[in-house]
mmCIF file with all atom_site columns, C-alpha atoms in Angstrom:
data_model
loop_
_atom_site.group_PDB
_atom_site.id
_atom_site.type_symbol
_atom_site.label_atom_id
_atom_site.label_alt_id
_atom_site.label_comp_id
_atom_site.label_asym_id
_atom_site.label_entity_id
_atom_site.label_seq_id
_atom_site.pdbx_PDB_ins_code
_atom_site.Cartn_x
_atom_site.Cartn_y
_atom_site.Cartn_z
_atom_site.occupancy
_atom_site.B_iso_or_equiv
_atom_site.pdbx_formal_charge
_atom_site.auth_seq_id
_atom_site.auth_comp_id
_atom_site.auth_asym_id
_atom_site.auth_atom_id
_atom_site.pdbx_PDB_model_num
ATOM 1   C CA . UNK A 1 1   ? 47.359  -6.177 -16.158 1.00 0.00 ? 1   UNK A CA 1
ATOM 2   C CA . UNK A 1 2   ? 49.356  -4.313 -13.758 1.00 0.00 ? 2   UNK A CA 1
ATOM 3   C CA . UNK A 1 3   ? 52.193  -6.990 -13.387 1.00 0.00 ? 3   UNK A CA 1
ATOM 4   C CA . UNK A 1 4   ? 52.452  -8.255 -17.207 1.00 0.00 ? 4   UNK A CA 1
ATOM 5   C CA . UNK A 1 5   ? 53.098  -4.048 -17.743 1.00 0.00 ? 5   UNK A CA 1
ATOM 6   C CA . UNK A 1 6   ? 55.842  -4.411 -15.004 1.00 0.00 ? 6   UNK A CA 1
ATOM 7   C CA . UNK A 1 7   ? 57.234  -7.686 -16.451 1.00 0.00 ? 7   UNK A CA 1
ATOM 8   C CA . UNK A 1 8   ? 57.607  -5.696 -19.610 1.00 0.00 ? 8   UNK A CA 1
ATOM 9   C CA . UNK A 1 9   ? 59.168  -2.645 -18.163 1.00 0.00 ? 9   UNK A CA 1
ATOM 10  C CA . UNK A 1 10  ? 61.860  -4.969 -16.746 1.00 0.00 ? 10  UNK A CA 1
ATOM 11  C CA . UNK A 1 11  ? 62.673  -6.961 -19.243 1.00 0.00 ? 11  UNK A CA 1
ATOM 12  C CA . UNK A 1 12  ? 62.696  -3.988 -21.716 1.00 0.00 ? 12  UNK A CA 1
ATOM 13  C CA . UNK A 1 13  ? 64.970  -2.112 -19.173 1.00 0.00 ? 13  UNK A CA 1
ATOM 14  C CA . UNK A 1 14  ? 67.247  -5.743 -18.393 1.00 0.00 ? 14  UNK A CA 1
ATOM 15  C CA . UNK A 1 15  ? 67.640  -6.353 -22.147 1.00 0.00 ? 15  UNK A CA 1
ATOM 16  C CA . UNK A 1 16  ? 68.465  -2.312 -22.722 1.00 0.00 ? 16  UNK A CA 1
ATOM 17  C CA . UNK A 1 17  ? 71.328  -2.586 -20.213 1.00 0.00 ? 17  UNK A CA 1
ATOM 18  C CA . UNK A 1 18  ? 72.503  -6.317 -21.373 1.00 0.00 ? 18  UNK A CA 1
ATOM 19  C CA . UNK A 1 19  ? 72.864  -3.959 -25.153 1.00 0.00 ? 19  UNK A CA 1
ATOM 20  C CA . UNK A 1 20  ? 74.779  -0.960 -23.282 1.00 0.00 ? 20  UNK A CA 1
ATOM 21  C CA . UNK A 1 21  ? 77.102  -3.135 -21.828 1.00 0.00 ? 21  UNK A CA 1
ATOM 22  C CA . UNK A 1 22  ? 78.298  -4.669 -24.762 1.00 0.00 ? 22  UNK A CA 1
ATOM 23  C CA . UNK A 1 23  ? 81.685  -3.477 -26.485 1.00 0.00 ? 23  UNK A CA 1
ATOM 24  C CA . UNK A 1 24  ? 80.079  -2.399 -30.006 1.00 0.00 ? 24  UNK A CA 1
ATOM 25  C CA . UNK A 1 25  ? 78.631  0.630  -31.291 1.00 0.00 ? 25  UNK A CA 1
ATOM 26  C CA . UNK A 1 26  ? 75.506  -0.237 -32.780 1.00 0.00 ? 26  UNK A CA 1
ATOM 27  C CA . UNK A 1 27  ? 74.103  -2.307 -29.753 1.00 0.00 ? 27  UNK A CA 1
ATOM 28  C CA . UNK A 1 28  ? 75.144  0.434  -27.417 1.00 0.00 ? 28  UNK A CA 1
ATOM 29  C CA . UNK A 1 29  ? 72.373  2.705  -30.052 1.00 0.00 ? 29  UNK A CA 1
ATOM 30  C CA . UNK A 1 30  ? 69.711  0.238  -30.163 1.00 0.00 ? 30  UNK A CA 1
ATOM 31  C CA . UNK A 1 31  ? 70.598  -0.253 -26.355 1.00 0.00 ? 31  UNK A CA 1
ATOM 32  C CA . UNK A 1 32  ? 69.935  3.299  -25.560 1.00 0.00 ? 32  UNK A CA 1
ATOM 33  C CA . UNK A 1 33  ? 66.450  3.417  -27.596 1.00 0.00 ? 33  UNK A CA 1
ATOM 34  C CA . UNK A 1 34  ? 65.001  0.138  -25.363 1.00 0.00 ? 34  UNK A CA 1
ATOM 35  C CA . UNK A 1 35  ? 65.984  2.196  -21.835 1.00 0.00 ? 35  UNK A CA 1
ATOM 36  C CA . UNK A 1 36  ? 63.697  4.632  -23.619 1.00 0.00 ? 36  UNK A CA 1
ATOM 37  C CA . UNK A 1 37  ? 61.269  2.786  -24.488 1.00 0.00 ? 37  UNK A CA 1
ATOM 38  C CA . UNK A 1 38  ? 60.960  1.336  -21.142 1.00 0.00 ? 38  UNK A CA 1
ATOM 39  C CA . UNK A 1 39  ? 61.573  4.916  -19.279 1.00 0.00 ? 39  UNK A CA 1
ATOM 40  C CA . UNK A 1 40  ? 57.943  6.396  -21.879 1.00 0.00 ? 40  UNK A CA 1
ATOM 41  C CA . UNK A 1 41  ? 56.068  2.755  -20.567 1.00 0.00 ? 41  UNK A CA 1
ATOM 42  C CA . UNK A 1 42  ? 57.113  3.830  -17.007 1.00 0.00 ? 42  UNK A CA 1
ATOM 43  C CA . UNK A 1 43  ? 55.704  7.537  -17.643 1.00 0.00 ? 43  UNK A CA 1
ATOM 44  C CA . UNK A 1 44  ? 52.878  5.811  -19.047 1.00 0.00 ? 44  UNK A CA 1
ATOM 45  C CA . UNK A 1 45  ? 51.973  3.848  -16.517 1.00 0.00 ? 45  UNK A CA 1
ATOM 46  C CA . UNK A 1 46  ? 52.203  7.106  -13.809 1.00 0.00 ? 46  UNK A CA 1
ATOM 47  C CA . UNK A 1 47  ? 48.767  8.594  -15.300 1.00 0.00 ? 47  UNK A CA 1
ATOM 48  C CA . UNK A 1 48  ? 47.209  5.371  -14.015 1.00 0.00 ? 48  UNK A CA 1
ATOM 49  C CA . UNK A 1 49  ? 46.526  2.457  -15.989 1.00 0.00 ? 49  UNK A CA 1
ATOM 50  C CA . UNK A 1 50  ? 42.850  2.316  -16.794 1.00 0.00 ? 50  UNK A CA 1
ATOM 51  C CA . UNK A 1 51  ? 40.773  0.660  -19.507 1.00 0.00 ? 51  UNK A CA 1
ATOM 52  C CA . UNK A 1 52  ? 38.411  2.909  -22.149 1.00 0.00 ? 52  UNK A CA 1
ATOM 53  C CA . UNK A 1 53  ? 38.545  6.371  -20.237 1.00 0.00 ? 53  UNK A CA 1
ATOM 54  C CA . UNK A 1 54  ? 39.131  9.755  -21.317 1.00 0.00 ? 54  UNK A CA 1
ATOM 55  C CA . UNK A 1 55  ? 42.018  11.946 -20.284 1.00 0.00 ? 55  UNK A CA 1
ATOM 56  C CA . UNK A 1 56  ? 39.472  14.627 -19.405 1.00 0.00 ? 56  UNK A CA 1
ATOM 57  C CA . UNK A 1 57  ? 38.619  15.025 -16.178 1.00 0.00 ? 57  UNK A CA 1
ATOM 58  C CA . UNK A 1 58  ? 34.621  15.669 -16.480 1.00 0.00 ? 58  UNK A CA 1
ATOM 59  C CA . UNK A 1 59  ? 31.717  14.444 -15.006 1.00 0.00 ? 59  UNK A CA 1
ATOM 60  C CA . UNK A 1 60  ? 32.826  10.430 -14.723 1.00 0.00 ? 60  UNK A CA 1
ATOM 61  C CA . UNK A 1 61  ? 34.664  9.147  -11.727 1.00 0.00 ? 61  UNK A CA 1
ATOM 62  C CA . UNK A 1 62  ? 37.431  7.672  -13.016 1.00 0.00 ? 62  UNK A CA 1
ATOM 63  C CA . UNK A 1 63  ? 39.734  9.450  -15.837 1.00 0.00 ? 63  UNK A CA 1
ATOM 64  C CA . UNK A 1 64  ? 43.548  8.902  -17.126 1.00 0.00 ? 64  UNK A CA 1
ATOM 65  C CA . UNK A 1 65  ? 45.834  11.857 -16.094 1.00 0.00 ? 65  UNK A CA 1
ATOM 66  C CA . UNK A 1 66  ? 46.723  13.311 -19.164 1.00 0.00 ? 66  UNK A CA 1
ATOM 67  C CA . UNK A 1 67  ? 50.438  14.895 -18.395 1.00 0.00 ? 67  UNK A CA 1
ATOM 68  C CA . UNK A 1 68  ? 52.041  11.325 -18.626 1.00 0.00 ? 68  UNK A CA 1
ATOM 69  C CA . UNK A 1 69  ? 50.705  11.072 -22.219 1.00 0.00 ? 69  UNK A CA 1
ATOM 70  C CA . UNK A 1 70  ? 51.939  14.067 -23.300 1.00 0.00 ? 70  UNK A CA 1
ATOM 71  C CA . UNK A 1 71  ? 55.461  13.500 -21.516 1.00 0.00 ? 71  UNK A CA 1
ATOM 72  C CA . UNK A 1 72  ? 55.739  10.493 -23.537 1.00 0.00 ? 72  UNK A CA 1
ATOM 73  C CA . UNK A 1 73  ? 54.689  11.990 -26.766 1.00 0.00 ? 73  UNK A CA 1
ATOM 74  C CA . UNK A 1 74  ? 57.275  14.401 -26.503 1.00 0.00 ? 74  UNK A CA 1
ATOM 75  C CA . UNK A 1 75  ? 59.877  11.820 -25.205 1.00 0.00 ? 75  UNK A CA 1
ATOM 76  C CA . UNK A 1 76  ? 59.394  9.951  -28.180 1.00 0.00 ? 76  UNK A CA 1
ATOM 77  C CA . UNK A 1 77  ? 60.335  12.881 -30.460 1.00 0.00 ? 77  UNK A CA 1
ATOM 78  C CA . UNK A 1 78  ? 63.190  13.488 -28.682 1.00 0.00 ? 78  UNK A CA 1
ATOM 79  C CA . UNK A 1 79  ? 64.037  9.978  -28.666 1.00 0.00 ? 79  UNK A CA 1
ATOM 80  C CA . UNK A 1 80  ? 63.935  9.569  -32.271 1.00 0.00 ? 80  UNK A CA 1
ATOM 81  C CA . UNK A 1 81  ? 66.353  12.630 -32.852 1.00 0.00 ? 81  UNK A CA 1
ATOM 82  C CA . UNK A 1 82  ? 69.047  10.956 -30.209 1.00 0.00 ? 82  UNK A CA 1
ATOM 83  C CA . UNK A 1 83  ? 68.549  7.786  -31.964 1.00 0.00 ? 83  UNK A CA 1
ATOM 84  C CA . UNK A 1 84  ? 68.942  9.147  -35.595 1.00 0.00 ? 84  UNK A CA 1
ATOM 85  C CA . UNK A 1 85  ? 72.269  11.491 -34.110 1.00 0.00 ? 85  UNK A CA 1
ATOM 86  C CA . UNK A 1 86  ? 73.683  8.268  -32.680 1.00 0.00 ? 86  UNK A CA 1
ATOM 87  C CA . UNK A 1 87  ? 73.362  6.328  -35.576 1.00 0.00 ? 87  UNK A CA 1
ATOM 88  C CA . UNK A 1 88  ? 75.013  8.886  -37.379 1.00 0.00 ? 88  UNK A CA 1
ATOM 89  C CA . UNK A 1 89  ? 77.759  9.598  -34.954 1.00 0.00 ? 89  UNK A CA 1
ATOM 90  C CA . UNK A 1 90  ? 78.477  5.664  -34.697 1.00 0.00 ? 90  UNK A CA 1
ATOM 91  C CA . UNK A 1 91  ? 78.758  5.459  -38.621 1.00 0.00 ? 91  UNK A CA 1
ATOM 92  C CA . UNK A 1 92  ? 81.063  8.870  -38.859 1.00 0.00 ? 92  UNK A CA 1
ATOM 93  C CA . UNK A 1 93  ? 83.151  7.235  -36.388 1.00 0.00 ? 93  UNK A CA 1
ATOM 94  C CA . UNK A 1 94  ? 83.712  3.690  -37.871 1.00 0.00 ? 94  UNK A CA 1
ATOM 95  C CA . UNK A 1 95  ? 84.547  5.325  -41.004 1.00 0.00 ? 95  UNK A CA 1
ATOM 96  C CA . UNK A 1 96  ? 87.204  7.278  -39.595 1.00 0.00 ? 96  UNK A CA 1
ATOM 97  C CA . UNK A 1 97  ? 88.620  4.593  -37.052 1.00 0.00 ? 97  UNK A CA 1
ATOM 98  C CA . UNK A 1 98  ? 87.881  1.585  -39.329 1.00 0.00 ? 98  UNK A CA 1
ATOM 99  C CA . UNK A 1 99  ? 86.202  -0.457 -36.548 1.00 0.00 ? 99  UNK A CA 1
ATOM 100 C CA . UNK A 1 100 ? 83.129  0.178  -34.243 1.00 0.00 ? 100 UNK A CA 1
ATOM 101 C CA . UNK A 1 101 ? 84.642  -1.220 -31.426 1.00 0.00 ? 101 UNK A CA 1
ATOM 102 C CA . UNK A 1 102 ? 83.755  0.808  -28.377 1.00 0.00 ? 102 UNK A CA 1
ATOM 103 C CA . UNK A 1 103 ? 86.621  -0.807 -25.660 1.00 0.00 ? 103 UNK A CA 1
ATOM 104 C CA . UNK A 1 104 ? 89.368  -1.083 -28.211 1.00 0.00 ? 104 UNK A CA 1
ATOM 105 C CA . UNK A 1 105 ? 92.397  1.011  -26.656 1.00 0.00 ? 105 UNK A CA 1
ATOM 106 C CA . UNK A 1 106 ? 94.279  3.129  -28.762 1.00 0.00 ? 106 UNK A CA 1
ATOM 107 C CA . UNK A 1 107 ? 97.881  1.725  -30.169 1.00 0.00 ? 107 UNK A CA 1
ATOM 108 C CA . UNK A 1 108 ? 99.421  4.753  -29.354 1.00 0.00 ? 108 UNK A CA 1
ATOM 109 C CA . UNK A 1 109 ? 99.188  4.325  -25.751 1.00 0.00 ? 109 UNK A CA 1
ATOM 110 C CA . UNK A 1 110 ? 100.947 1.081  -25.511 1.00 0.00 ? 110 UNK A CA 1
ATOM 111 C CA . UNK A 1 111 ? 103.632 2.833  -27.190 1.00 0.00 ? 111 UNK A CA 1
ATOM 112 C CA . UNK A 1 112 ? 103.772 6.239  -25.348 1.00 0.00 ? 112 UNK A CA 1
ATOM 113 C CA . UNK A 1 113 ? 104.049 3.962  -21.976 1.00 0.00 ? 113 UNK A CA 1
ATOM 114 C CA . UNK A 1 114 ? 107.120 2.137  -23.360 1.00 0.00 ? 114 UNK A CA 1
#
């Protein structure tokens, strides 16, 4: 179970980065929200991963470390308000530049170097 998790850590975080790399606004977002996602199944993962136990620690011998959950609970909020200001910067911004292009210089420099 242990190495599917970390097969889907990496491909979450490999994909994420292939998106941030690209030259385009909206990947870049959605980009951003996978390294997320794959940073809260990292967190996850550091409270131990075991199968049908409490995150109390009581009278069994084995329990689930409850801080990690509650990291990623509040990760996720926090998450969801970068994601929704993104999206809204990257739509304010096409509107006003008429493109979404990330890498496009500006055609005032090629002029001002002239």
């Amino acid at each position: 179970m242990e190495a599917l998790y970390a097969v889907t850590v990496g491909v979450l975080t490999a994909c994420s980065i292939y998106l941030i790399l690209r030259g385009r606004s909206f990947p870049i977002v959605i980009g951003i929200t996978m390294l997320s996602y794959a940073v809260n199944l990292f967190l996850f993962s550091t409270g131990r991963l075991v199968l049908n136990q409490l995150p109390i620690i009581g009278n069994q011998p084995d329990y689930t470390d409850p801080l990690p959950q509650a990291l990623v609970l509040t990760a996720i909020v926090i998450g969801f308000a970068m994601t929704a200001y993104s999206i809204i910067l990257a739509v304010r911004v096409r509107g006003e530049l008429g493109t979404d292009e990330v890498n496009e210089p500006n055609q005032n420099d090629g002029e001002a170097q002239r």
